[in-house]
Short mmCIF file of C-alpha atoms (C1' of nucleotides) in Angstrom, two decimals:
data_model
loop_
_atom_site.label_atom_id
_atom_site.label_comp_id
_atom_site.label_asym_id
_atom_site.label_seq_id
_atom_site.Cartn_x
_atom_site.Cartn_y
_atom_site.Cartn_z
CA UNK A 1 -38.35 63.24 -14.37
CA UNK A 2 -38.35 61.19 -11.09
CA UNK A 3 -40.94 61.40 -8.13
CA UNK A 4 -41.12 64.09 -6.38
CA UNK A 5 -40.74 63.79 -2.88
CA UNK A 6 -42.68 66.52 -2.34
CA UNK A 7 -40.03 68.23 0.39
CA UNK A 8 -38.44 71.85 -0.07
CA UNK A 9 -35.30 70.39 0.53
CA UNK A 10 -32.83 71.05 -1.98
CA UNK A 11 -31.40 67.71 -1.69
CA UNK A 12 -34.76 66.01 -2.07
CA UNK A 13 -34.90 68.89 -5.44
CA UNK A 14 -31.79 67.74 -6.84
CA UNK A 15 -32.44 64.10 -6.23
CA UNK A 16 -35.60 64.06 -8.39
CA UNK A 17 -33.63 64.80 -10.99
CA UNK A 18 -30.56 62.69 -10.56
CA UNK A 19 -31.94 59.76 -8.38
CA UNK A 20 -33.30 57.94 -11.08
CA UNK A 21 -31.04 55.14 -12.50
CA UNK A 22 -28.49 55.60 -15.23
CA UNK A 23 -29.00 59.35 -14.78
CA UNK A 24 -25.70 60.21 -13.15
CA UNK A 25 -23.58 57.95 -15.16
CA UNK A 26 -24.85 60.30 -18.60
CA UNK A 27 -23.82 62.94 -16.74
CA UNK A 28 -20.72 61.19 -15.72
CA UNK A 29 -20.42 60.76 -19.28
CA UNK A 30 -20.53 64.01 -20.52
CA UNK A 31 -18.44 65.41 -18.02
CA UNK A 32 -15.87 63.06 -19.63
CA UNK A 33 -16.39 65.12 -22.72
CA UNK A 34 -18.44 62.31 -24.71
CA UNK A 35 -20.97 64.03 -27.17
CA UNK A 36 -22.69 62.94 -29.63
CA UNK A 37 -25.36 60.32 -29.05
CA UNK A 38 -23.09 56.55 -29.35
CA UNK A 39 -20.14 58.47 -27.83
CA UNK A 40 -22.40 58.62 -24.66
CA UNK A 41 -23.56 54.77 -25.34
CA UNK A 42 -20.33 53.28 -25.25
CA UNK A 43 -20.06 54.18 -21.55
CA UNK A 44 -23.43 53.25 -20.78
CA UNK A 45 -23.27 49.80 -22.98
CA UNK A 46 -25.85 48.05 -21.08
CA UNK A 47 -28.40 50.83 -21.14
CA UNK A 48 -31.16 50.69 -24.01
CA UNK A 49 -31.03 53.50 -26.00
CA UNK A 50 -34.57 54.21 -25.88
CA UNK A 51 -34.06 54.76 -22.26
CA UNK A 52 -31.11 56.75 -23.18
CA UNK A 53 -32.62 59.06 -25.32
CA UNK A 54 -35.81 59.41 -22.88
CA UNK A 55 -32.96 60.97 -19.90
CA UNK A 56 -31.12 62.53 -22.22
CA UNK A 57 -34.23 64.62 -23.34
CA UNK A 58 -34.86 65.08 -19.11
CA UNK A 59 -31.58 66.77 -18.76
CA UNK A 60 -32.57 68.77 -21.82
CA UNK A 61 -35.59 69.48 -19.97
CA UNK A 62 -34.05 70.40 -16.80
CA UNK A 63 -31.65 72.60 -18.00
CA UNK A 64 -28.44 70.32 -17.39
CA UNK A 65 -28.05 69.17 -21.36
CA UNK A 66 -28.19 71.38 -24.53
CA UNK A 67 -28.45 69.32 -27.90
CA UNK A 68 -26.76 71.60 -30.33
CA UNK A 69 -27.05 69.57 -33.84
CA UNK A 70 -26.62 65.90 -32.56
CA UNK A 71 -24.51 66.97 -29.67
CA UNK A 72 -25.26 66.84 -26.03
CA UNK A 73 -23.14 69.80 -24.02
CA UNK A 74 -23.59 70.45 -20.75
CA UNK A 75 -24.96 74.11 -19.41
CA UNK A 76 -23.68 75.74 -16.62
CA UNK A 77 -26.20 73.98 -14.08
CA UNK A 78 -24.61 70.39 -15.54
CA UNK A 79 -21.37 71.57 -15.65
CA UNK A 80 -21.81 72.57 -11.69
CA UNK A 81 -22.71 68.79 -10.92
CA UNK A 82 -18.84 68.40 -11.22
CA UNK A 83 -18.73 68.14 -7.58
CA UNK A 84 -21.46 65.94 -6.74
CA UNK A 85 -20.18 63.65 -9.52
CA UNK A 86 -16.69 63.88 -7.78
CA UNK A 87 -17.71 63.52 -4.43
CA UNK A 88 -19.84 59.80 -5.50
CA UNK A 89 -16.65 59.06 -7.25
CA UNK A 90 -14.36 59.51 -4.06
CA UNK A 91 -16.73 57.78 -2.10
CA UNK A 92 -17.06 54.89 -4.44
CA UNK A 93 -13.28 54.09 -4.65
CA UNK A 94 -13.10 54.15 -0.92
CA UNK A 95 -16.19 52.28 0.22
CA UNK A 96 -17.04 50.36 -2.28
CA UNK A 97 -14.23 48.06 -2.72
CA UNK A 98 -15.35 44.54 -4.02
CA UNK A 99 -16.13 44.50 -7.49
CA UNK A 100 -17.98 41.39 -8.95
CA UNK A 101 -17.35 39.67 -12.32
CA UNK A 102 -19.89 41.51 -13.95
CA UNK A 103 -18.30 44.50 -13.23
CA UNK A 104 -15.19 44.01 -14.89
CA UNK A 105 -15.61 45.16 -18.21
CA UNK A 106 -12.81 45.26 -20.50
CA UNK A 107 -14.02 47.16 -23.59
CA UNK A 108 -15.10 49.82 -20.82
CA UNK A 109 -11.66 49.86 -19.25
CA UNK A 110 -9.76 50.05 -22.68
CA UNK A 111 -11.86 52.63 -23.47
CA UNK A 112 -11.34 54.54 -20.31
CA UNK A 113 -7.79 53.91 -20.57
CA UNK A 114 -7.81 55.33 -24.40
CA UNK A 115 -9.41 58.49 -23.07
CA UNK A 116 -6.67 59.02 -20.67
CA UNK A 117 -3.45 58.19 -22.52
CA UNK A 118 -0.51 60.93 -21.75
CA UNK A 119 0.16 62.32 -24.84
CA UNK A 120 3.57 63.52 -23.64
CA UNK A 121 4.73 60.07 -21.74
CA UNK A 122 3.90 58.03 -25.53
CA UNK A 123 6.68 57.33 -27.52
CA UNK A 124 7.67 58.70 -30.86
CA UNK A 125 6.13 56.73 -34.30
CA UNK A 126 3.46 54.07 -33.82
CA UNK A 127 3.18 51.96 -30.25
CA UNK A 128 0.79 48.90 -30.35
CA UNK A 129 0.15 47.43 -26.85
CA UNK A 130 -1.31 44.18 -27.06
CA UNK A 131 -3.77 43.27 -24.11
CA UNK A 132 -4.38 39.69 -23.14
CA UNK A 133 -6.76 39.04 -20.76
CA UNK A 134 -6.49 35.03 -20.29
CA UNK A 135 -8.78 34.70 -17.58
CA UNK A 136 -12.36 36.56 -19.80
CA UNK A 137 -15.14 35.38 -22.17
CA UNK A 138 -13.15 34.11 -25.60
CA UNK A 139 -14.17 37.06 -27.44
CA UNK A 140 -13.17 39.55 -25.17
CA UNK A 141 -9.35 38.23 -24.36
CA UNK A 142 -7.61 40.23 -27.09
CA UNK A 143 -7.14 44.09 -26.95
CA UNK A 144 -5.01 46.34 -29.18
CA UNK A 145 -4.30 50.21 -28.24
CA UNK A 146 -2.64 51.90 -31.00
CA UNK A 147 -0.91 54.81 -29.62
CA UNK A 148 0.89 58.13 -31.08
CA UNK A 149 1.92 60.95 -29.18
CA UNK A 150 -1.26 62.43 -30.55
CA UNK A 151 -3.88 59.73 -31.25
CA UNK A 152 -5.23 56.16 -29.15
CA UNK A 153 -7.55 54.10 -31.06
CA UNK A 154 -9.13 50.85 -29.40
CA UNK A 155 -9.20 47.79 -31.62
CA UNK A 156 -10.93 44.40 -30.44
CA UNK A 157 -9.34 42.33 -33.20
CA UNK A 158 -5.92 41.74 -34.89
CA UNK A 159 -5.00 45.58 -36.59
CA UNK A 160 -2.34 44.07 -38.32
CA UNK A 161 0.58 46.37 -37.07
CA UNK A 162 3.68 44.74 -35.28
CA UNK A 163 3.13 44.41 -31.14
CA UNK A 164 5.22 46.46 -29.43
CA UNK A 165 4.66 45.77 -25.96
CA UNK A 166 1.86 42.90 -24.47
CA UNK A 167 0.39 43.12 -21.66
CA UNK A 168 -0.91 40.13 -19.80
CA UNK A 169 -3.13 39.83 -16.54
CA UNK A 170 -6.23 38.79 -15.20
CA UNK A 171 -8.96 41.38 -16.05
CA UNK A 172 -9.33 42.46 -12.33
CA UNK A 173 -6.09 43.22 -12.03
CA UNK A 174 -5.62 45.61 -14.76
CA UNK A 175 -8.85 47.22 -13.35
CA UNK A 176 -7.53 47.21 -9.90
CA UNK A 177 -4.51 48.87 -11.32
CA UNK A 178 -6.53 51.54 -12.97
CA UNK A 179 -8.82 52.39 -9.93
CA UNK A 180 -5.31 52.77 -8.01
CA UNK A 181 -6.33 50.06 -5.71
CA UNK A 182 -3.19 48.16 -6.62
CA UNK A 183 0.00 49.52 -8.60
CA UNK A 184 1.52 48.84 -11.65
CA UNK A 185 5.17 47.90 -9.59
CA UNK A 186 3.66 46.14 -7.30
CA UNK A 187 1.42 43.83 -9.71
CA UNK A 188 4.87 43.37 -12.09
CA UNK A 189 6.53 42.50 -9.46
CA UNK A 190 4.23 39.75 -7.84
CA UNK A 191 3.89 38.60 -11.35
CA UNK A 192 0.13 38.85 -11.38
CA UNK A 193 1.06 41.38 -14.38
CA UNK A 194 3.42 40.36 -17.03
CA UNK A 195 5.06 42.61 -19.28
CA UNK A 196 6.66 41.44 -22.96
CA UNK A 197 8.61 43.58 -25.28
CA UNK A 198 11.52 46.02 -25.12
CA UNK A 199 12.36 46.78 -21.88
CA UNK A 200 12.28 50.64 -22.33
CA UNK A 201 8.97 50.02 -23.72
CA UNK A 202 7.92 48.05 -20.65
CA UNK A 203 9.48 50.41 -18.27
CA UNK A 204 7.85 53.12 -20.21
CA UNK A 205 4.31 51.68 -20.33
CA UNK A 206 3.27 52.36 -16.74
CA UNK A 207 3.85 56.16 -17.48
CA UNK A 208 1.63 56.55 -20.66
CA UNK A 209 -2.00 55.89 -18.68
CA UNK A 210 -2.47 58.85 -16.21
CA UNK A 211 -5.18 55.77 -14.97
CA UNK A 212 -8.71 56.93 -13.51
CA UNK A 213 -8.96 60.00 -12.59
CA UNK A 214 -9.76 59.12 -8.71
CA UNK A 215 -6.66 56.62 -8.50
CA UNK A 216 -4.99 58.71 -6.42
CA UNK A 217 -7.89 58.90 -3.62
CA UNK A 218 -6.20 57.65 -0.67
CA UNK A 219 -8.15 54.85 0.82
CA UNK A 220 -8.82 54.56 4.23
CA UNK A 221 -7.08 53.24 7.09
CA UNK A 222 -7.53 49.95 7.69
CA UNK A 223 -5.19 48.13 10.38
CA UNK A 224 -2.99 45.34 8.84
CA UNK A 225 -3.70 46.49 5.18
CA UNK A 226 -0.98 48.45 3.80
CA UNK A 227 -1.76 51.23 0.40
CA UNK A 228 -0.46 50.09 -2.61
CA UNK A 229 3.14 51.75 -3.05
CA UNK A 230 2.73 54.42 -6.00
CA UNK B 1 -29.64 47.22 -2.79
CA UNK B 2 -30.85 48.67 -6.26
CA UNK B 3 -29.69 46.48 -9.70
CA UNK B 4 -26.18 46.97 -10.55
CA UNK B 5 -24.87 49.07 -13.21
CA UNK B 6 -21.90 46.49 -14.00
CA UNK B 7 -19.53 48.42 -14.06
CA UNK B 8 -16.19 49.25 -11.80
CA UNK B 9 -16.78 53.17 -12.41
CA UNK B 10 -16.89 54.61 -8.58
CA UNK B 11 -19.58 56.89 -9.36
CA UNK B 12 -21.65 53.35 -10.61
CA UNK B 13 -20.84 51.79 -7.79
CA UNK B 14 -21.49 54.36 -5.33
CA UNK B 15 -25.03 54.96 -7.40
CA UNK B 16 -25.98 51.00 -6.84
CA UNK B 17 -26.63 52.06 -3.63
CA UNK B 18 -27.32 55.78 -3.61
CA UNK B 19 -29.96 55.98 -6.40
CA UNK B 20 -32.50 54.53 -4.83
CA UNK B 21 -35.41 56.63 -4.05
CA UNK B 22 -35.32 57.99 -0.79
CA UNK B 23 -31.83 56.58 0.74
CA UNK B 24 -30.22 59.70 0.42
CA UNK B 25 -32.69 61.63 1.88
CA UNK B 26 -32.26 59.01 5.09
CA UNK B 27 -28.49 59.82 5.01
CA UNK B 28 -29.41 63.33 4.85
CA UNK B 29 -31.84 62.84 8.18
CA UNK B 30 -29.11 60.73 9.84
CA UNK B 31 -26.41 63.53 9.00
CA UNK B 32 -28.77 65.82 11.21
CA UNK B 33 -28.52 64.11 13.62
CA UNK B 34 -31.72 62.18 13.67
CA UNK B 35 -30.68 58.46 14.94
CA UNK B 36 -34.47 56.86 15.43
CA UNK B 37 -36.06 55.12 13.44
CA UNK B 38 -39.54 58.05 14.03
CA UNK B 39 -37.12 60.63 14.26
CA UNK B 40 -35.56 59.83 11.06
CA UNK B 41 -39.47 59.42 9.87
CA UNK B 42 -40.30 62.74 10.57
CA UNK B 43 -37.68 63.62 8.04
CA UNK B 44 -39.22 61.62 5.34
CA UNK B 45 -43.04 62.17 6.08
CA UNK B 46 -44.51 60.57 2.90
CA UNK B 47 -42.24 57.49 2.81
CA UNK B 48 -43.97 53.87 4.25
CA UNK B 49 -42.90 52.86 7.51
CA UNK B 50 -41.95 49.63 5.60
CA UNK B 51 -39.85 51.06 3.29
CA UNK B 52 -38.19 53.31 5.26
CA UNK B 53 -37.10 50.28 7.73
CA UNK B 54 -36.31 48.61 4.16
CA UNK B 55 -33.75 51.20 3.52
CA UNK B 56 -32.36 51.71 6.29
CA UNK B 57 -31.02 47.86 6.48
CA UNK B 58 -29.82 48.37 3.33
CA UNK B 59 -27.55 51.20 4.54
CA UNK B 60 -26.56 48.93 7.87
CA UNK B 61 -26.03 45.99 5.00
CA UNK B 62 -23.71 48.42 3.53
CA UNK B 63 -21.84 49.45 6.43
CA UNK B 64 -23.11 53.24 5.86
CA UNK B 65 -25.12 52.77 9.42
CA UNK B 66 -24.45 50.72 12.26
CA UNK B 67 -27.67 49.98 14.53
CA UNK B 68 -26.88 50.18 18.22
CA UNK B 69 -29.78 49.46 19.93
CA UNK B 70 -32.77 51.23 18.31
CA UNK B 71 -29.99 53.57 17.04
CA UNK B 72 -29.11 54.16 13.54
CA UNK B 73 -26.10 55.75 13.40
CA UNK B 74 -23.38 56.64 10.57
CA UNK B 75 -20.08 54.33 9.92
CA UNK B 76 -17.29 56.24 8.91
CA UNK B 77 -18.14 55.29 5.52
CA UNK B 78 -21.68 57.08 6.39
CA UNK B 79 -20.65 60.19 7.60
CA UNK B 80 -17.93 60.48 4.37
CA UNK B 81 -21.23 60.91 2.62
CA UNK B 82 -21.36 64.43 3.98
CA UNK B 83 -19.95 65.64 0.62
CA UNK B 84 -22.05 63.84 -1.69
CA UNK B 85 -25.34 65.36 0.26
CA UNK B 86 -23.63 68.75 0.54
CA UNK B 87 -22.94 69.23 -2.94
CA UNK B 88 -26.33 68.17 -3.99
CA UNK B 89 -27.65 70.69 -2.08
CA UNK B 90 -25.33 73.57 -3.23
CA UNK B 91 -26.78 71.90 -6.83
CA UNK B 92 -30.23 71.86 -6.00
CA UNK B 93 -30.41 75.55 -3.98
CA UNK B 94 -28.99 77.08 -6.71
CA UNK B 95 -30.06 75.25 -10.05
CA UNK B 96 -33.76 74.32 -8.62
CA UNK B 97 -35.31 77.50 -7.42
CA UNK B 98 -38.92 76.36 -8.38
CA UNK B 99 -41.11 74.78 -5.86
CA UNK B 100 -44.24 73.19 -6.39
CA UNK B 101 -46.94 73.98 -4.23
CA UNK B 102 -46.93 70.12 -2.24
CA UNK B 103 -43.25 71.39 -1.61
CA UNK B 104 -44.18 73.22 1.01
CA UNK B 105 -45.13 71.16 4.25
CA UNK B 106 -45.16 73.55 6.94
CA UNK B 107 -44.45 70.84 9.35
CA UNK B 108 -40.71 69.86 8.08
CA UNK B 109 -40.08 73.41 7.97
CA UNK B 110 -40.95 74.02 11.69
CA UNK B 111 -39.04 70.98 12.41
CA UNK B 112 -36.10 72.19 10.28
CA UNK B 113 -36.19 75.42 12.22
CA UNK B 114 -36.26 73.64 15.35
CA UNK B 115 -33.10 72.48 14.52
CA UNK B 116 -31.47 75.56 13.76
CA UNK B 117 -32.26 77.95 16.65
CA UNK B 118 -29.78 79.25 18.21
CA UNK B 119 -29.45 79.07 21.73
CA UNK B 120 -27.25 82.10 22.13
CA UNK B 121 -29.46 84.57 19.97
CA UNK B 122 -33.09 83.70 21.77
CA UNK B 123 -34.28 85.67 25.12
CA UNK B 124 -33.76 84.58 28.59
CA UNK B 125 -37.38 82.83 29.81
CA UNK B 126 -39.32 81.25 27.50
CA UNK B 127 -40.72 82.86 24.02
CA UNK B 128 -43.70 81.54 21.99
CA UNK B 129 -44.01 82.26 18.55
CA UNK B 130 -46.88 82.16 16.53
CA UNK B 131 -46.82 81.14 12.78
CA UNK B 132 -49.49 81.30 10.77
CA UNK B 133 -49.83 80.77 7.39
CA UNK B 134 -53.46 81.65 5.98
CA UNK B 135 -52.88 80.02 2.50
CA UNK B 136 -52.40 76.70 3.59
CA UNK B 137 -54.80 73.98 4.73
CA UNK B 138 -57.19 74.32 7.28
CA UNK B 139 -55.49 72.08 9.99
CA UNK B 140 -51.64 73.43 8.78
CA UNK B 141 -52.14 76.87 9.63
CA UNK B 142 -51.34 77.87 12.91
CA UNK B 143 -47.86 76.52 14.52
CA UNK B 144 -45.59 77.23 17.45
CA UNK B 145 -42.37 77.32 18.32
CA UNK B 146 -42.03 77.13 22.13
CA UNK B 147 -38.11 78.89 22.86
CA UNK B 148 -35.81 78.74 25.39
CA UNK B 149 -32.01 79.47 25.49
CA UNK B 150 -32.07 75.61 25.72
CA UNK B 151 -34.64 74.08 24.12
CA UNK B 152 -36.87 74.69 21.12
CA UNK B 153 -40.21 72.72 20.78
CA UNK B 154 -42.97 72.67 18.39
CA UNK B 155 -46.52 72.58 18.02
CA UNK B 156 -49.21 72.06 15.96
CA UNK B 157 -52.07 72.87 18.20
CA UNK B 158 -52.46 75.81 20.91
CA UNK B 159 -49.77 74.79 23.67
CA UNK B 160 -51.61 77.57 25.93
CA UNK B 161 -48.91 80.26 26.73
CA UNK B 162 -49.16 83.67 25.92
CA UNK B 163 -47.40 84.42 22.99
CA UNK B 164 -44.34 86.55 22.27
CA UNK B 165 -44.40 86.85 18.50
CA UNK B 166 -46.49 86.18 15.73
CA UNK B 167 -45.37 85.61 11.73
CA UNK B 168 -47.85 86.07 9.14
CA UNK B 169 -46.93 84.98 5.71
CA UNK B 170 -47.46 83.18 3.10
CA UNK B 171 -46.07 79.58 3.43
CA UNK B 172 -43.62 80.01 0.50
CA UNK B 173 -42.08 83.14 1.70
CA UNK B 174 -41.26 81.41 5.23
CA UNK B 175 -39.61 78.51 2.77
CA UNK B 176 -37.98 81.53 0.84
CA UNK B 177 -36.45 82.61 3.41
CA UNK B 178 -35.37 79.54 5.52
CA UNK B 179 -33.51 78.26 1.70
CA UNK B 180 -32.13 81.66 1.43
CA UNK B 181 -33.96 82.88 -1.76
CA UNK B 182 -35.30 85.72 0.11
CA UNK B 183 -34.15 87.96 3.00
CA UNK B 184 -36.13 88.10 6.22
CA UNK B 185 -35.62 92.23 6.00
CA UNK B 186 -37.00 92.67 2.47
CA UNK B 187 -39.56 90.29 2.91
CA UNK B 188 -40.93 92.36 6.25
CA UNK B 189 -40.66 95.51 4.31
CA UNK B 190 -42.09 94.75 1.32
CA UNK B 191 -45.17 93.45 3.85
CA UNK B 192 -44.80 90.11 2.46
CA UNK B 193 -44.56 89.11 5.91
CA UNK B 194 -45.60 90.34 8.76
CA UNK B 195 -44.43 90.22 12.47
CA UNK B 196 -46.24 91.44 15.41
CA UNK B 197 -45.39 91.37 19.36
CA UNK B 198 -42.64 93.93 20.88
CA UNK B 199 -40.46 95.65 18.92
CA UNK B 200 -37.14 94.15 20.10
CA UNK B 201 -38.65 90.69 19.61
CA UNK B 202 -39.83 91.84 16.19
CA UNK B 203 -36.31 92.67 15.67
CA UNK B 204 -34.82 90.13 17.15
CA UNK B 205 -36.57 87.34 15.96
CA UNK B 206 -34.94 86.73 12.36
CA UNK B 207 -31.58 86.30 14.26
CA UNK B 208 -33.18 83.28 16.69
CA UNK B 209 -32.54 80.75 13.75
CA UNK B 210 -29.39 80.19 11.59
CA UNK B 211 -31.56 79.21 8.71
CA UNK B 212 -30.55 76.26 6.08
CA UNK B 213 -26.86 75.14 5.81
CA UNK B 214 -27.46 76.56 2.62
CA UNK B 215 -29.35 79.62 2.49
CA UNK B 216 -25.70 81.54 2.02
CA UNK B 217 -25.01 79.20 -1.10
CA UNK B 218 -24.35 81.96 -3.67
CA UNK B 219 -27.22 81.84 -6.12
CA UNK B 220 -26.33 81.64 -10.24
CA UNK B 221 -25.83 85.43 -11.39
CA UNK B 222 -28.88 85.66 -14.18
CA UNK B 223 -28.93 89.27 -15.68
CA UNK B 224 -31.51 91.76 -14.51
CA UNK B 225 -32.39 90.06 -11.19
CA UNK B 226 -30.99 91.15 -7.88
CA UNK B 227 -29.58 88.94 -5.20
CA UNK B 228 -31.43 89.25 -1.91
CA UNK B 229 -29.66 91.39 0.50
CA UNK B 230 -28.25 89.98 3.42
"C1'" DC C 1 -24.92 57.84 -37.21
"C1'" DG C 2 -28.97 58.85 -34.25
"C1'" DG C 3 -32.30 57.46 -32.70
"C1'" DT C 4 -37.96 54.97 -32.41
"C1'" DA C 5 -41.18 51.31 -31.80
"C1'" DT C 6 -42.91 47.67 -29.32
"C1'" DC C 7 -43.60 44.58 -25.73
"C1'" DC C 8 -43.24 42.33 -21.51
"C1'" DA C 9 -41.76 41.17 -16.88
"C1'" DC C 10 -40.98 42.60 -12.90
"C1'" DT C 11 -40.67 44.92 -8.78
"C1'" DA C 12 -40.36 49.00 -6.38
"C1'" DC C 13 -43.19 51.84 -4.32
"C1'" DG C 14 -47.34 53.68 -2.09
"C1'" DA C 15 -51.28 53.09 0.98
"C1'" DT C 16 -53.18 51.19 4.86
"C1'" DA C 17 -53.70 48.38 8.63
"C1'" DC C 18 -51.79 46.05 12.23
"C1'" DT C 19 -48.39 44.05 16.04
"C1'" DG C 20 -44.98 43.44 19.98
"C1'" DC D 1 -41.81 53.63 20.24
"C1'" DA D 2 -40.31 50.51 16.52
"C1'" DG D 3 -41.38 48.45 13.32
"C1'" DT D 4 -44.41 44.11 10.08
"C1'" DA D 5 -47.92 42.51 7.02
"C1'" DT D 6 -50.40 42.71 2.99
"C1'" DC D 7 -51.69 44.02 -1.49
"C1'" DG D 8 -52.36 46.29 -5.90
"C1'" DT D 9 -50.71 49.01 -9.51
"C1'" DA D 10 -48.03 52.16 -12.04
"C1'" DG D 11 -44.34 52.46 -14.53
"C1'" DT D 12 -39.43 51.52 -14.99
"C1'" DG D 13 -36.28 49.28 -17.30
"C1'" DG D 14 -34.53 45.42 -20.35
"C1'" DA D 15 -34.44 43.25 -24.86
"C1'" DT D 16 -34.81 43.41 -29.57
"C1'" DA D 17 -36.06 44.99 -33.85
"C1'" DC D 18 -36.49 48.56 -36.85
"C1'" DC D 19 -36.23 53.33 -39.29
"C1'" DG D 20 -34.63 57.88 -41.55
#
DNA sequence: CGGTATCCACTACGATACTG
DNA sequence: CAGTATCGTAGTGGATACCG
């Protein structure tokens, strides 16, 4: 664990815990319903996992995390950081605007975008949405999601299957989209986003990503700015 | 500001900033209603004038605090940060009941309580209450708390007036009971701490402060131990 | 898959003294 | 009152390789 601050306040007692970096993003994490050890990693890609496993084994210790057989659940007292994980979240999507390049990670967004794929909105059979991101790093310009109405499975290289729909846009805008800081009409429209395929299927596409859970924050009022239309 | 996560998660970007030892605690100070920079200090005893100042152009950096003159005082996007510190307390008062014994600085509790009199509850003229707290250190155990209907001042040496009331107790039942973990009523009758002075100010005195914002936080039910009463 | 081991660079933080 | 200046160290965190 942290410092303590050596104060009876219970913010300065919760902060010991959860001030120290990466801390809240496992929890974050978990809250997300990620388990097991490299389910956990793959949202925290740039964290070591020696570090990882050292605050993974401090939540354990504090009574946030129970490791039941090589999986990391939450108790009670983690499952009650809900809130303070919301309330960062809500305060993060309208304060913290400006994301740099580094930020914009696209095996982070296709996997937050696989995690929240409407199973009901996806069409019948086999859909294969081809991403194309022209503006990244050469390996990281080529995306597949291969959706069913019950499964979504990231692939970073050719799977083979037919395209059904593709998907092209500068990384930030696609992340904009997600974070509901710009919408998917909107984007299509001003041609930053281009759609190819069927057009049911690219009508339908906007529909299948219920997109971060905090998209729908609304951002505050800022004079000669207008909201994205939804 | 702290290292960035790189990522365009909310909750990491809101963390860049918030994770950093101490800076919520400063929010926390400034959400008081503490606006100088030794004001805020008293808040934060044990942080370094240099850091503090450090921190606290971070937040103005980060349009969390605007400085108006030897004022630090909270943007909009500051005082949305209510939330964030408000859950972490609910958090920490109800999932981090154990206090280590540097926890307890009588001083920020007399200045907490100073903050939460309440003008309507304490006698017309002035009243001058006597803590003491024979387990601390030497220079840390004798206090006052010098009462009007209008102002509330504290002391740390013998301000000379006769005084009204005097508490007794150890210091971590007067920390008990200003988080809410114990009741002012149990604690007098189980002789954990002791008043003396008049009988209505006896009686009255447990209603002169409002306690924490979070004493009332409904603790986690654990079987076979009792709430306090109320 | 689920982690350890090792090593280094850095820098944040704490302590203390001092200034306008 | 409102901060700067200085300095040393502990220890975090990053990178990479390796193991059961």
């Amino acid at each position: 664990m942290g410092a303590s601050y050596y104060q009876f306040c219970p913010v300065a007692k919760a902060m010991e815990l959860l001030d120290e970096r990466w801390t809240l993003l496992i929890v974050r994490e978990l809250l997300s319903g990620s388990e097991r050890f490299n389910e956990v990693r793959r949202g925290v890609p740039r964290m070591s996992p020696t570090l990882l496993a050292k605050r993974l084994n401090q939540l354990v210790r504090a009574g946030v995390v129970e490791k039941r057989d090589d999986r990391y659940v939450l108790t009670p007292a983690g499952e009650e950081l809900r809130p303070v994980v919301d309330a960062l979240a809500v305060w993060g999507v309208r304060w913290i605007g400006e994301l740099g390049e580094r930020d914009l990670d696209p095996k982070l967004l296709l996997w937050d975008m696989r995690r929240h794929v409407d199973p009901a909105a996806v069409p019948e059979g086999r859909t294969v949405v081809l991403f194309r991101f022209p503006d990244t790093a050469p390996g990281n310009r080529r995306w597949w999601l291969l959706l069913t109405p019950g499964t979504a499975d990231v692939c970073d290289d050719d799977p083979g299957h037919e395209v059904s729909v593709t998907v092209t846009a500068p990384l930030r805008a696609l992340v904009g989209i997600w974070r509901g800081d710009l919408a998917w009409a909107d984007a299509v429209r001003a041609g930053t986003v281009e759609l190819e395929g069927p057009e049911r299927l690219r009508r339908g596409l906007p529909t299948w990503f219920t997109l971060s859970p905090y998209a729908g924050v609304p951002r505050p009022v800022r004079a000669g700015v207008s909201a994205p239309s939804r």
